[in-house]
Short mmCIF file of C-alpha atoms and ligand atoms in Angstrom, two decimals:
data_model
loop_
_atom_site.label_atom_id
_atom_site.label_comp_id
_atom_site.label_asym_id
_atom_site.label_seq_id
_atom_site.Cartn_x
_atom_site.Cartn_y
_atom_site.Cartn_z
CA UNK Q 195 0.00 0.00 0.00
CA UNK Q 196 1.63 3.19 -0.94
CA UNK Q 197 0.22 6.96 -0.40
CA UNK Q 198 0.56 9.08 -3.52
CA UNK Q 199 0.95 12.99 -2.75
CA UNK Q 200 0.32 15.17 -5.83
CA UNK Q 201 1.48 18.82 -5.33
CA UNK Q 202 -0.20 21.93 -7.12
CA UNK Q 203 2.45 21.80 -10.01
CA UNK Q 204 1.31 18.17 -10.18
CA UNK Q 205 -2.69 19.15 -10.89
CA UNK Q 206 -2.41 22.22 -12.48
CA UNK Q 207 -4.32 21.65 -15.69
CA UNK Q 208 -5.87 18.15 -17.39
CA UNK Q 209 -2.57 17.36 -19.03
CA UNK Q 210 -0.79 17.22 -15.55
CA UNK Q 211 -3.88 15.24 -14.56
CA UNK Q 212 -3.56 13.17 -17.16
CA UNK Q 213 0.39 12.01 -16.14
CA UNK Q 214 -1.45 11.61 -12.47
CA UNK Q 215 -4.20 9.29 -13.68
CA UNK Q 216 -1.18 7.12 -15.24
CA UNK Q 217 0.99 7.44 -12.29
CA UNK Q 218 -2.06 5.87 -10.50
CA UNK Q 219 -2.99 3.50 -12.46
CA UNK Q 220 0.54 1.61 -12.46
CA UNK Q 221 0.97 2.00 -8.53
CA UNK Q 222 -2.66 0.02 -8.80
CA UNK Q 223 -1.22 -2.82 -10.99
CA UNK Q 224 1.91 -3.03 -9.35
CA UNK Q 225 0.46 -3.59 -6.23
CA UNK Q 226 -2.95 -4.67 -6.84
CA UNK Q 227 -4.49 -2.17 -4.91
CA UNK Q 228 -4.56 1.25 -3.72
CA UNK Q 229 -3.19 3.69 -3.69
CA UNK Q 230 -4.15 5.99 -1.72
CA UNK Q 231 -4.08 9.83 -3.18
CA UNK Q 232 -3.73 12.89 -1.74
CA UNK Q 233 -3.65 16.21 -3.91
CA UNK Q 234 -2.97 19.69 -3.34
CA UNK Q 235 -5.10 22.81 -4.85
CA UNK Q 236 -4.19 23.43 -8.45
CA UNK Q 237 -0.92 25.46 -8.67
CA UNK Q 238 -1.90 29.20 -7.26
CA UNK Q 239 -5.33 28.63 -6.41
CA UNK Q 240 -4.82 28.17 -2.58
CA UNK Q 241 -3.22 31.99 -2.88
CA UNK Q 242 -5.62 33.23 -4.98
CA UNK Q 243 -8.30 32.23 -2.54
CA UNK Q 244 -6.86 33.53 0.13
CA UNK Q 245 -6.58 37.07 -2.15
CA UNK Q 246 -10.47 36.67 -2.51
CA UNK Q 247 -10.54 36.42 1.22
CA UNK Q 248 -7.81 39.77 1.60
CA UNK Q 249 -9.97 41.88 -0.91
CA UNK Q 250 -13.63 40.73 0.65
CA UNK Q 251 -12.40 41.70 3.66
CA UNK Q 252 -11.48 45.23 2.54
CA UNK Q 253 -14.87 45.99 1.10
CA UNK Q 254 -13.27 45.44 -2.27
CA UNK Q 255 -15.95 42.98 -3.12
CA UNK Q 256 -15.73 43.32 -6.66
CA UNK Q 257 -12.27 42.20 -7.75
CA UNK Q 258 -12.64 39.42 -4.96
CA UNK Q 259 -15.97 38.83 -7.28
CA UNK Q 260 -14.18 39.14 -10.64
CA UNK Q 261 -10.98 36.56 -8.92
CA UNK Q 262 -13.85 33.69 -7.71
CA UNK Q 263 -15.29 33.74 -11.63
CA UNK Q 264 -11.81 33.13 -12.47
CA UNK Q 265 -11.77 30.09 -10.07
CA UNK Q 266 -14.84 28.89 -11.04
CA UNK Q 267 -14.58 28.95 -15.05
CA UNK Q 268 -10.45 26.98 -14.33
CA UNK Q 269 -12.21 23.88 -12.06
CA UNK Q 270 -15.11 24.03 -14.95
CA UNK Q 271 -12.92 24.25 -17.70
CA UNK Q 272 -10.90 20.83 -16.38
CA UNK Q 273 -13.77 19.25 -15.72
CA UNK Q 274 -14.89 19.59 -18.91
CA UNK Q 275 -11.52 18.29 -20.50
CA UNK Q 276 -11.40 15.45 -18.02
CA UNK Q 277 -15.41 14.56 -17.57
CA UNK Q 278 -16.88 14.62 -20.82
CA UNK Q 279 -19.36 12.20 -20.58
CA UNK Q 280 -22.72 11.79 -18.22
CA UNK Q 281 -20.93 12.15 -14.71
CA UNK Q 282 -20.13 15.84 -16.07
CA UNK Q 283 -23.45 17.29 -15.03
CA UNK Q 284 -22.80 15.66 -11.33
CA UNK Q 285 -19.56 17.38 -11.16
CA UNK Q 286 -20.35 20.68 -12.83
CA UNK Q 287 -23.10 21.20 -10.48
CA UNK Q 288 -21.21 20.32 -7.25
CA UNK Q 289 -18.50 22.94 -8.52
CA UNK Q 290 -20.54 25.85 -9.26
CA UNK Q 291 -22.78 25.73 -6.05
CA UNK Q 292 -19.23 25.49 -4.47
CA UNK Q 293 -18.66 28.95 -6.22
CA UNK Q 294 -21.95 30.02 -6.06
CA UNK Q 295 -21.43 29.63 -1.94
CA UNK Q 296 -17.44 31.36 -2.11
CA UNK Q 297 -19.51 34.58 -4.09
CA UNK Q 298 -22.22 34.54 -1.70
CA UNK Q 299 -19.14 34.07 1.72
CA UNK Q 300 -17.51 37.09 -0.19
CA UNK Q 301 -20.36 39.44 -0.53
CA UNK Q 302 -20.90 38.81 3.63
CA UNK Q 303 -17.57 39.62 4.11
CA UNK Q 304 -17.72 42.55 1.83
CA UNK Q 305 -20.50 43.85 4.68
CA UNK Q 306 -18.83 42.57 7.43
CA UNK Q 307 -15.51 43.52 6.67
CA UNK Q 308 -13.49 41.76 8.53
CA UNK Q 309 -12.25 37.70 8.39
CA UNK Q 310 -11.77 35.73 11.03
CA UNK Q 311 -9.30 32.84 10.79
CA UNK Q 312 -12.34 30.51 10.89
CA UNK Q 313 -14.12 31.94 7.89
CA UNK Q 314 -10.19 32.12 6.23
CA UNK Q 315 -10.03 28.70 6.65
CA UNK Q 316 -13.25 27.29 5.21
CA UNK Q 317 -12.39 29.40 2.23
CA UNK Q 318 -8.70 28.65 1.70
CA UNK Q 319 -9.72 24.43 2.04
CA UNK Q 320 -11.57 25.04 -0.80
CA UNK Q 321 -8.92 24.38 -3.49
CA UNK Q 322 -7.76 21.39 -2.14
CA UNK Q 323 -11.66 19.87 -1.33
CA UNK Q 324 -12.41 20.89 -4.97
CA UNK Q 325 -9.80 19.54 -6.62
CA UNK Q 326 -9.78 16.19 -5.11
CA UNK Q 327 -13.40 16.11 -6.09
CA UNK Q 328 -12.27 16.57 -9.82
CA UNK Q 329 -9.29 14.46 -9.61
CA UNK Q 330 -11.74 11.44 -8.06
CA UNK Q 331 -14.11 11.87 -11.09
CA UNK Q 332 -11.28 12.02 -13.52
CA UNK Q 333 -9.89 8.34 -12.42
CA UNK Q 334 -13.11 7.26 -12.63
CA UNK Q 335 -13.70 8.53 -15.90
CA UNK Q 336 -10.50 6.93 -16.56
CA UNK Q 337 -11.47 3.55 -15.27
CA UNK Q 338 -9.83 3.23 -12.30
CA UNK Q 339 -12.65 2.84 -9.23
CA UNK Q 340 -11.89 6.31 -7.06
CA UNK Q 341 -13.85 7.13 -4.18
CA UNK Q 342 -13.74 10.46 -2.72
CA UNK Q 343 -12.83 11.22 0.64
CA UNK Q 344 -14.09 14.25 2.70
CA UNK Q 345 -10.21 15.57 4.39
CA UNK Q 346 -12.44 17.13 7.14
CA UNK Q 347 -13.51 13.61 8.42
CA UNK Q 348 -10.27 12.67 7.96
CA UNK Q 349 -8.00 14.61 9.42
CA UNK Q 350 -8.67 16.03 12.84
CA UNK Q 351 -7.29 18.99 14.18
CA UNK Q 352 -7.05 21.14 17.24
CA UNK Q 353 -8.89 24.90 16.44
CA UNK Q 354 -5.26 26.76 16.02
CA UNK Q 355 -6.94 28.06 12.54
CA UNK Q 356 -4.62 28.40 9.73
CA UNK Q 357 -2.13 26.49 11.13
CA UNK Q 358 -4.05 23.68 12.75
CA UNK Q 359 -2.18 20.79 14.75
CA UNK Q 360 -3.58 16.89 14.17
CA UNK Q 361 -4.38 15.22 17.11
CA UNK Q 362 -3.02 11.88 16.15
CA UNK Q 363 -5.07 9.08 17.55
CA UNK Q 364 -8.28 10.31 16.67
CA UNK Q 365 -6.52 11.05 13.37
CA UNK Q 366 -5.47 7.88 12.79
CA UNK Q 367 -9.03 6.53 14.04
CA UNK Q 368 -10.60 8.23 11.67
CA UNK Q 369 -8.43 7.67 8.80
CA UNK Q 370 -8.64 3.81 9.30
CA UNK Q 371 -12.60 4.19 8.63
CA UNK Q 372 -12.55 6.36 5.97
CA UNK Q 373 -9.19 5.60 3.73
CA UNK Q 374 -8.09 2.31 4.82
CA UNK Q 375 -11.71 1.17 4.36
CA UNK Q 376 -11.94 2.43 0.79
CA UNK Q 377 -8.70 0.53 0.10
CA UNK Q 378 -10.21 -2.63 1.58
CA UNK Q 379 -13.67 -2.07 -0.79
CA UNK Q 380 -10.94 -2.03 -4.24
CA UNK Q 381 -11.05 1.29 -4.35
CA UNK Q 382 -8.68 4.36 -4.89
CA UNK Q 383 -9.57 6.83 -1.73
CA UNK Q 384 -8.90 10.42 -2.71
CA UNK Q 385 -8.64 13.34 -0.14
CA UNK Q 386 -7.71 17.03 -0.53
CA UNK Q 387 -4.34 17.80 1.31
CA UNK Q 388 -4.16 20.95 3.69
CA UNK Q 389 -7.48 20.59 5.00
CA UNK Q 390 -9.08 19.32 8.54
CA UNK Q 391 -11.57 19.57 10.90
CA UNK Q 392 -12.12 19.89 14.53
CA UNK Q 393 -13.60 17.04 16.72
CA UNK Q 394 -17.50 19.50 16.31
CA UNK Q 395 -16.37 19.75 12.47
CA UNK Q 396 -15.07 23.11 12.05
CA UNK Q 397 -13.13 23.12 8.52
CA UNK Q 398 -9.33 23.72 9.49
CA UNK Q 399 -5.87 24.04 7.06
CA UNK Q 400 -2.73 23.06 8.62
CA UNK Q 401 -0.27 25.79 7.38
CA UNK Q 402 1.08 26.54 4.06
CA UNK Q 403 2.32 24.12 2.11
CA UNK Q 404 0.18 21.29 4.51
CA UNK Q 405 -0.03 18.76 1.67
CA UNK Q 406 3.06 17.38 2.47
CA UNK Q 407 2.00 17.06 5.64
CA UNK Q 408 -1.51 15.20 5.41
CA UNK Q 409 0.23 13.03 2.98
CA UNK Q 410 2.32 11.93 5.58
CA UNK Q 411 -0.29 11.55 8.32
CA UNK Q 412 -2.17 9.10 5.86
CA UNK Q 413 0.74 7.31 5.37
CA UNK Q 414 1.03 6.51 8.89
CA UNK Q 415 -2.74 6.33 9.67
CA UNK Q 416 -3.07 3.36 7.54
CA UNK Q 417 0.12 2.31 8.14
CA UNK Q 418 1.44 2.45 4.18
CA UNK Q 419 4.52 1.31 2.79
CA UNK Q 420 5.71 3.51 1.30
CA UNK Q 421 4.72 7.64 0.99
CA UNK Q 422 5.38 9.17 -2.42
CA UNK Q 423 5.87 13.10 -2.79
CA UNK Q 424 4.94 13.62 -6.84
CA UNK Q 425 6.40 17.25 -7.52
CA UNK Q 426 8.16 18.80 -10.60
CA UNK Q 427 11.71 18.07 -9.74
CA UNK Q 428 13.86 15.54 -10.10
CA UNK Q 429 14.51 15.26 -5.93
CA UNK Q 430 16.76 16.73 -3.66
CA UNK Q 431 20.17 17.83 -4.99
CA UNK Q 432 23.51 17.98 -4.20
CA UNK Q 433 24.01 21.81 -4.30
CA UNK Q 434 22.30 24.64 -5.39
CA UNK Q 435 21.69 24.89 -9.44
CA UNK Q 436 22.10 28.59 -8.94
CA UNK Q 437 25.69 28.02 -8.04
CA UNK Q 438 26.37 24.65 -8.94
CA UNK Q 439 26.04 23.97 -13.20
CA UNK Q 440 25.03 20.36 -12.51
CA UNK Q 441 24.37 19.20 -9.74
CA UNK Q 442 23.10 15.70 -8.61
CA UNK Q 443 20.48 14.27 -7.22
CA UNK Q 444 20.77 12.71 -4.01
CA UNK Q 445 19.76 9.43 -4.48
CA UNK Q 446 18.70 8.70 -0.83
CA UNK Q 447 19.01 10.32 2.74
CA UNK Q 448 18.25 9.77 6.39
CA UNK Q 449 15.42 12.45 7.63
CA UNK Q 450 18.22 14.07 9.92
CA UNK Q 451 20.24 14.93 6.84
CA UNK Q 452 17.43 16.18 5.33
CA UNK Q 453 16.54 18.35 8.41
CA UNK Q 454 19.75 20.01 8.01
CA UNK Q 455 19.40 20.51 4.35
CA UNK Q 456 16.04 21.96 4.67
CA UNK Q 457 16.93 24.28 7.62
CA UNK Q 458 19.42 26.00 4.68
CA UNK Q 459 16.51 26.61 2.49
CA UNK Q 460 16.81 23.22 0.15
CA UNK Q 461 13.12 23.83 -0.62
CA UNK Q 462 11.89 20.73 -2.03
CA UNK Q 463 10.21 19.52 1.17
CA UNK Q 464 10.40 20.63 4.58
CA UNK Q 465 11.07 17.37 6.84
CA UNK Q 466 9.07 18.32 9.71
CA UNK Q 467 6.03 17.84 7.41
CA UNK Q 468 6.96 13.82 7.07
CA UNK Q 469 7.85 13.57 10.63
CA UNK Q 470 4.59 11.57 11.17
CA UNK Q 471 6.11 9.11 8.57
CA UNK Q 472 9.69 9.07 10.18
CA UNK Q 473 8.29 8.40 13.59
CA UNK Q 474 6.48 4.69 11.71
CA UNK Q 475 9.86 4.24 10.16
CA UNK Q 476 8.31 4.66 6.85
CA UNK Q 477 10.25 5.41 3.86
CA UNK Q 478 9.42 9.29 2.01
CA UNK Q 479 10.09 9.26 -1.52
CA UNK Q 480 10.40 12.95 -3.74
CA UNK Q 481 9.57 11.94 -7.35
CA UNK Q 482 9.16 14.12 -10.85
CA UNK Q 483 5.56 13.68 -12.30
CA UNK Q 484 7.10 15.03 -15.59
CA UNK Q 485 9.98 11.87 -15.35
CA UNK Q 486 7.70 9.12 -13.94
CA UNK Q 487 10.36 6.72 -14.37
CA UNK Q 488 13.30 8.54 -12.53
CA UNK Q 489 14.01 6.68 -8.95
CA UNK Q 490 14.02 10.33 -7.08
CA UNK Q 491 15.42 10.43 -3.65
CA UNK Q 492 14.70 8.11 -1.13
CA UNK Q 493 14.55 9.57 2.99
CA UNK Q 494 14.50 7.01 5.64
CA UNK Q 495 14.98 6.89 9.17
CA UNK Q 496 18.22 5.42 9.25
CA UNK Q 497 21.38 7.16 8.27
CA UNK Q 498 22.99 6.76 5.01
CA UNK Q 499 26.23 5.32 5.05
CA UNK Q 500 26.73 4.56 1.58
CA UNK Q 501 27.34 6.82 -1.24
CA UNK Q 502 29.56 9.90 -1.72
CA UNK Q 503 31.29 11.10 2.23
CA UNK Q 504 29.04 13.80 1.98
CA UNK Q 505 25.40 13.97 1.06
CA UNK Q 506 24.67 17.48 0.34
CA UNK Q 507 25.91 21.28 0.40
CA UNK Q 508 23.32 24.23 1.37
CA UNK Q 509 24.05 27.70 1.78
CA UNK Q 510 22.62 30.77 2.91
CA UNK Q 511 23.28 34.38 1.70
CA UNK Q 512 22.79 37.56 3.25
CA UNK Q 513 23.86 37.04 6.73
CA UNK Q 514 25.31 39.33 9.40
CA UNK Q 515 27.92 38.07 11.75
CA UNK Q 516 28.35 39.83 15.02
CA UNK Q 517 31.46 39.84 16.70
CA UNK Q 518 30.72 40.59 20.66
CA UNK Q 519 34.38 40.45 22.61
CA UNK Q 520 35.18 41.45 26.24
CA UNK Q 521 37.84 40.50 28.75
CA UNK Q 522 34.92 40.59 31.18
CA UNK Q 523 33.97 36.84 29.23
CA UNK Q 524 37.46 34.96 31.07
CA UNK Q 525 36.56 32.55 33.79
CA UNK Q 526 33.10 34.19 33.80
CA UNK Q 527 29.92 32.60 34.24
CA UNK Q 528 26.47 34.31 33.21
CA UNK Q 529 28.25 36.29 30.13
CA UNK Q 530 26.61 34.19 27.81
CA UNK Q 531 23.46 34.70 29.02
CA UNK Q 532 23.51 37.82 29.17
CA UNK Q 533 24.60 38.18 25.17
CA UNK Q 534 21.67 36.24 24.45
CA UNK Q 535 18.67 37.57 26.65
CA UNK Q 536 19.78 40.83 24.17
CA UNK Q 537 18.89 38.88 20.86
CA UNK Q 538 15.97 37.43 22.96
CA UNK Q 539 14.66 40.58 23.56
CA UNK Q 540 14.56 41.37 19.74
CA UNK Q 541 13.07 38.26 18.83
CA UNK Q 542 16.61 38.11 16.93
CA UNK Q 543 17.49 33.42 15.82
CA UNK Q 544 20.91 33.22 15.70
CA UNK Q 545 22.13 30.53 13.57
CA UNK Q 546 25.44 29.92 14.19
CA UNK Q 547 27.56 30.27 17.53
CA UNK Q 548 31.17 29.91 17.80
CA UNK Q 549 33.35 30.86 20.65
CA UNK Q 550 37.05 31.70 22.62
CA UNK Q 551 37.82 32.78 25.93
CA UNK Q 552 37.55 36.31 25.39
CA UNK Q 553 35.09 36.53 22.70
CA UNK Q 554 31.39 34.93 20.76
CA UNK Q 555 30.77 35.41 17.22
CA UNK Q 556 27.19 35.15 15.82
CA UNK Q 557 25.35 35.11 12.31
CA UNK Q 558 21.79 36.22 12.65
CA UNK Q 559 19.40 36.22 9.57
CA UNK Q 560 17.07 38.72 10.27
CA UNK Q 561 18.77 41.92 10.20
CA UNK Q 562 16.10 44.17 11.23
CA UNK Q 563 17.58 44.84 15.24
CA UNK Q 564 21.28 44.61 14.13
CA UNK Q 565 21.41 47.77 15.19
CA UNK Q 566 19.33 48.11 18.47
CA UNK Q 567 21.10 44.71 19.39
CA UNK Q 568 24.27 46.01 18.87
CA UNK Q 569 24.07 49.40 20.56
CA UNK Q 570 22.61 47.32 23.99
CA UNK Q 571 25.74 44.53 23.21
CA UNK Q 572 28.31 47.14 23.80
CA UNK Q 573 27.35 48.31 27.10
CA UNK Q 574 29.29 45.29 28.23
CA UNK Q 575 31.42 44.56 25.55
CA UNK Q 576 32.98 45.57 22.49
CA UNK Q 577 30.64 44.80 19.30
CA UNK Q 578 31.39 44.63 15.60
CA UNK Q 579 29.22 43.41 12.69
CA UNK Q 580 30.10 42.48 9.23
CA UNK Q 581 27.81 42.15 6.53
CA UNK Q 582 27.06 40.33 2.82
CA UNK Q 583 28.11 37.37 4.83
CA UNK Q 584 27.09 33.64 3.98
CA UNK Q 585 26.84 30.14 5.55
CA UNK Q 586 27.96 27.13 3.50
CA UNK Q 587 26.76 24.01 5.27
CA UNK Q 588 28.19 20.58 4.27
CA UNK Q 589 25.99 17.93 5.41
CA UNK Q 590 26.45 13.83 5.85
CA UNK Q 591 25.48 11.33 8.24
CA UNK Q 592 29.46 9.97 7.84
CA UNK Q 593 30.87 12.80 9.13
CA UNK Q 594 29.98 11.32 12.71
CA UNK Q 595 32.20 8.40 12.32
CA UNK Q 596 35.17 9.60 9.38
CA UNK Q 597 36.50 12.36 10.72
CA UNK Q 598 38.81 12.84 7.85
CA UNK Q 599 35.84 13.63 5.91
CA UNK Q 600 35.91 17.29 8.06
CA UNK Q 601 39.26 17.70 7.77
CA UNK Q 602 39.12 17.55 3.74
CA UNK Q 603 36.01 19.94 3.77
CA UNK Q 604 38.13 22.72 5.96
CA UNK Q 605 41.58 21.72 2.98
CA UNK Q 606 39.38 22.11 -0.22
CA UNK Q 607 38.56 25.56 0.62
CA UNK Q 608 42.22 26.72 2.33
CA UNK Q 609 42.60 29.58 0.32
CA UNK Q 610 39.12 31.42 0.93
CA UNK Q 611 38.97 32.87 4.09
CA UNK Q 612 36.70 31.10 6.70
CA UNK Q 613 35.19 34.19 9.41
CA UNK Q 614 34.12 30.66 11.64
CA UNK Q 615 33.82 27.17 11.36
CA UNK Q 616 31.05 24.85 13.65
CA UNK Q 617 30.65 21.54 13.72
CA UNK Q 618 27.58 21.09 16.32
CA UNK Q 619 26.65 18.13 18.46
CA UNK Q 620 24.72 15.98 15.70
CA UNK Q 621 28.13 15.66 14.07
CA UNK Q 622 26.15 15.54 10.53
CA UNK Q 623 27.06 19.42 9.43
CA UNK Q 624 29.77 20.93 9.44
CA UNK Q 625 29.25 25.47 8.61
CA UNK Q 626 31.69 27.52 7.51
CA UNK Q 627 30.67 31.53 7.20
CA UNK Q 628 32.65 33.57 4.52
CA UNK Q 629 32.39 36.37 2.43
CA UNK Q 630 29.22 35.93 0.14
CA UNK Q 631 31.43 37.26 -2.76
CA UNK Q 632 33.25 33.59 -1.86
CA UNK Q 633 30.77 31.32 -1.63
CA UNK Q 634 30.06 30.13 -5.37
CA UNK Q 635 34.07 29.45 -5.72
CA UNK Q 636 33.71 27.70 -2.13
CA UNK Q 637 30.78 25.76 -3.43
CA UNK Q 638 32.18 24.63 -6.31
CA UNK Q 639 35.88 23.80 -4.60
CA UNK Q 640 33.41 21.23 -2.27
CA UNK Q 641 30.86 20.24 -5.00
CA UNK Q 642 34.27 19.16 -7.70
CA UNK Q 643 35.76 17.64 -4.55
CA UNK Q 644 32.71 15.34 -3.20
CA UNK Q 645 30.41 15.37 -5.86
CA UNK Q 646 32.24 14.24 -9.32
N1 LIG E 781 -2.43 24.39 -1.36
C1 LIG E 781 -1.77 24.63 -0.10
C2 LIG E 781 -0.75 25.74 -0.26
O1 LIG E 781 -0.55 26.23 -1.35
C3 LIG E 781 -1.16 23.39 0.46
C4 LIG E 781 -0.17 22.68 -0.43
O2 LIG E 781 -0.19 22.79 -1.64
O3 LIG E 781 0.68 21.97 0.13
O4 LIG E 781 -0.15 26.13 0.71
MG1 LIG E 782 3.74 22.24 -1.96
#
C-alpha cells in the first residue's frame, strides 16, 4: 500500500492530470491495490483564494468577485476536459454551487468587513476539497474505481486556525474508517491535502504548504509502505543549481540529513512535514511527475552510510555576523546569558555560535535589530558586525564516524577565508561563514571535490 501525494504543479491543468491518472494507475497494478491519493489545490489557487478572502475583507468585493469567476470557469474548464461524458453534469453542479457559496461568503464579508481565521479557513480548504473532487471523477472517468474522501472527516485537528495541529489518535481513528476502508472495498480513496476539521467539524488548514504534511499523516494512519511526494523536480540535490552547473540528485538520505538541508533553504520539502512518517519508520520518496520513471530520492529513518562522504551542500546568503568580545567573558559565568537575553529581547534566531575565551561570534538572519542589538551589546562589551556574509553548510550522516571527511572539507577551501567554522553536536554538518562574494568558488571547490 503506498500513499501518492500530488502537489499543485502536479494538478495544475488536465494534461498534468492526465500524467497523475497514469501514475495511478501503475501503482494500482503493481500492487494490486490502492493507492491511496492525496492532492494539493491546483498550482496558485490556494493563494488566490486567500486574495479573494484579503480583498472581501477590505470591502473590495468586486475584484474578490471578478478573482472567484476566475476560479470557477479553471475547475469548470478541467472538468470539462477530463469529464466529458454523463458524470459531467454531477460534477459541474457540485463545482458551481461550491462557487456560487465562495460569491455569496464574499459578498458577507464585503459587509462585514473583517475575516476571522475561521471563515479564512473554510475558504482557503476550498482548493484542495475541490480539486480532489475533480481528480476522483477524472480516475473514474478513466477507469480506475476512485472514491472520494471528505479531508475534514479525515483529518482532525485542534482549532489553532490556519495552522491547525492533528491530534493523532483520533486522526489515525478516523483515517482507518474512511481511507483504509476504501482501500479494503478495491477502491482508490482520494482526499484534498491541507485541509481538517475539529472534533465538532469546524473546517481547518494546517499551514502553508500542509499537503506534504496530510500526505504523511495518511501514510502513517493506515500504516502504508511507502509515501510518495509527486512534484516537478527531479529530488533533492547535491548543491544549489544557482551556483552549482550540474548538480546531482541525491539518491537517498536519512530524515536528519534532510533536516539540516532543509533548515538551509533546500526547498523541495520541509522534513518536519513527514515527521509523522519518520516516527512509523516509513520510507518518504520525492519523485518528478514530468519523469515518472526517474528513482528520485529516497529519505528514511536510518542514516545513510553509503554513497559519496558527503550527502549534500546548502548555503545561505545575506547574513550578518556579530562579533561581541570582552575580557569581562574569562573565567566568567552568566556572560553568555547575558549576550543572548539581548537577541531574545529582539526576537533576533541566531544561527550559528562559535566561541574563545575572550570573545562569541554570531550570524543572525534577520537583520532588522542589528542595530538596536548592537548598541545594547556594547554596554558590556565591544561589538562589531560584518555584513554580505554567507553560511555554507556541508551535510552527511558519515561525518559522525570519518573524521577525515571534516578535515578535507576545511583543505578544499584553504585559500578562501573562513570568518568561523562549527561543527555542532549531531556531528552531521559541518558550517563555515565567509564572504558571500566567496561562496560560489567555495561551493564549487566542495561540489568538484565530493560530488564528481
Ligand atoms: N495548497 C496549499 C498551499 O498552497 C497546500 C499545499 O499545496 O501543500 O499552501
Ligand atoms: Mg507544496
Amino acid at each position: 500500500m503506498v500513499v501518492q501525494k500530488f502537489g499543485g504543479t502536479s494538478v495544475a491543468d488536465p494534461s498534468a492530470i492526465r500524467r497523475l491518472i497514469e501514475i495511478v494507475r501503475q501503482a494500482r497494478t503493481r500492487d494490486g491495490r490502492g493507492p491511496a491519493v492525496v492532492v494539493s489545490a491546483m498550482s496558485g489557487v490556494t493563494d488566490a483564494l486567500l486574495g479573494v478572502a484579503a480583498a472581501a475583507g477590505t470591502a473590495r468585493s468586486d475584484d474578490a468577485l471578478a478573482r472567484v469567476e476566475q476560479l470557477r470557469e479553471r475547475h469548470l474548464t478541467a472538468a470539462r476536459d477530463l469529464v466529458p461524458g454523463a458524470e459531467n453534469a454531477a460534477l459541474s453542479a457540485h463545482l458551481t454551487e461550491a462557487f456560487d457559496q465562495l460569491a455569496a461568503v464574499v459578498r458577507a464579508l464585503g459587509v462585514l468587513r473583517e475575516v476571522s481565521p475561521r471563515t479564512l479557513d473554510v475558504v482557503a480548504a476550498m482548493g484542495e476539497l475541490l480539486n480532489s473532487r475533480l481528480v476522483t471523477a477524472a480516475l473514474v472517468e478513466a477507469g480506475i474505481p476512485a472514491e472520494w474522501v471528505d479531508a475534514r472527516r479525515a483529518i482532525v485537528t485542534n482549532d489553532d486556525h490556519t495552522r491547525a495541529a492533528p491530534q493523532m489518535r483520533e486522526t489515525n481513528a478516523a483515517l482507518r474508517a474512511s481511507v483504509l476502508s476504501v482501500i479494503e472495498a478495491g477502491r482508490v480513496p482520494v482526499l484534498g491535502g491541507f485541509v481538517g476539521a475539529t472534533p465538532e467539524g469546524h473546517t481547518t488548514t494546517l499551514g502553508r504548504g500542509g499537503s506534504d504534511y496530510s500526505g504523511a499523516l495518511v501514510g502513517a494512519g493506515i500504516d502504508a509502505k511507502e509515501i510518495q511526494i509527486w512534484t516537478d523536480v527531479d529530488g533533492m540535490l547535491s548543491a544549489d543549481p544557482r551556483i552549482i552547473k550540474s548538480p546531482r540528485l541525491v539518491p537517498r538520505l536519512s530524515f536528519a540529513e534532510a533536516a539540516e538541508l532543509a533548515y538551509f533553504g533546500a526547498k523541495v520539502l520541509h522534513p518536519s512535514t513527514i515527521l509523522p512518517a519518520v516516527e512509523r519508520n516509513i520510507p518518504v520518496r520525492i519523485l518528478n511527475t514530468m519523469r515518472p520513471e526517474g528513482t528520485g530520492t529516497l529519505i528514511t529513518a536510518e542514516p545513510s552510510l553509503d554513497g559519496t562522504p558527503l550527502t549534500g551542500l546548502a548555503s545561505k546568503r545575506d547574513v550578518t555576523v556579530i562579533d561581541i568580545t570582552s575580557t569581562r567573558m574569562l573565567m566568567a559565568y552568566g556572560f553568555l546569558r547575558r549576550v543572548f537575553e539581548v537577541f531574545e529581547r529582539f526576537r533576533t534566531a541566531v544561527d550559528v555560535v562559535t566561541t574563545s575565551e575572550v570573545s562569541v561570534s554570531v550570524t543572525v538572519d534577520d537583520r532588522r535589530y542589528v542595530e538596536a542589538i548592537t548598541h545594547q551589546l556594547s554596554e558590556f562589551a565591544e561589538v562589531s558586525t560584518e555584513q554580505e556574509m554567507a553560511l555554507l553548510c556541508a551535510v552527511g550522516d558519515r561525518l559522525r564516524d570519518e573524521p577525515e571527511i571534516a578535515a578535507r572539507v576545511v583543505s578544499v577551501l584553504e585559500e578562501v577565508p573562513l570568518r568561523m567554522i562549527s561543527q555542532a553536536a549531531s556531528r552531521r554538518n559541518i558550517t563555515v561563514v565567509l564572504r558571500q562574494a566567496d561562496l560560489p568558488h567555495a561551493m564549487q571547490r566542495l561540489h568538484e571535490e565530493f560530488f564528481s
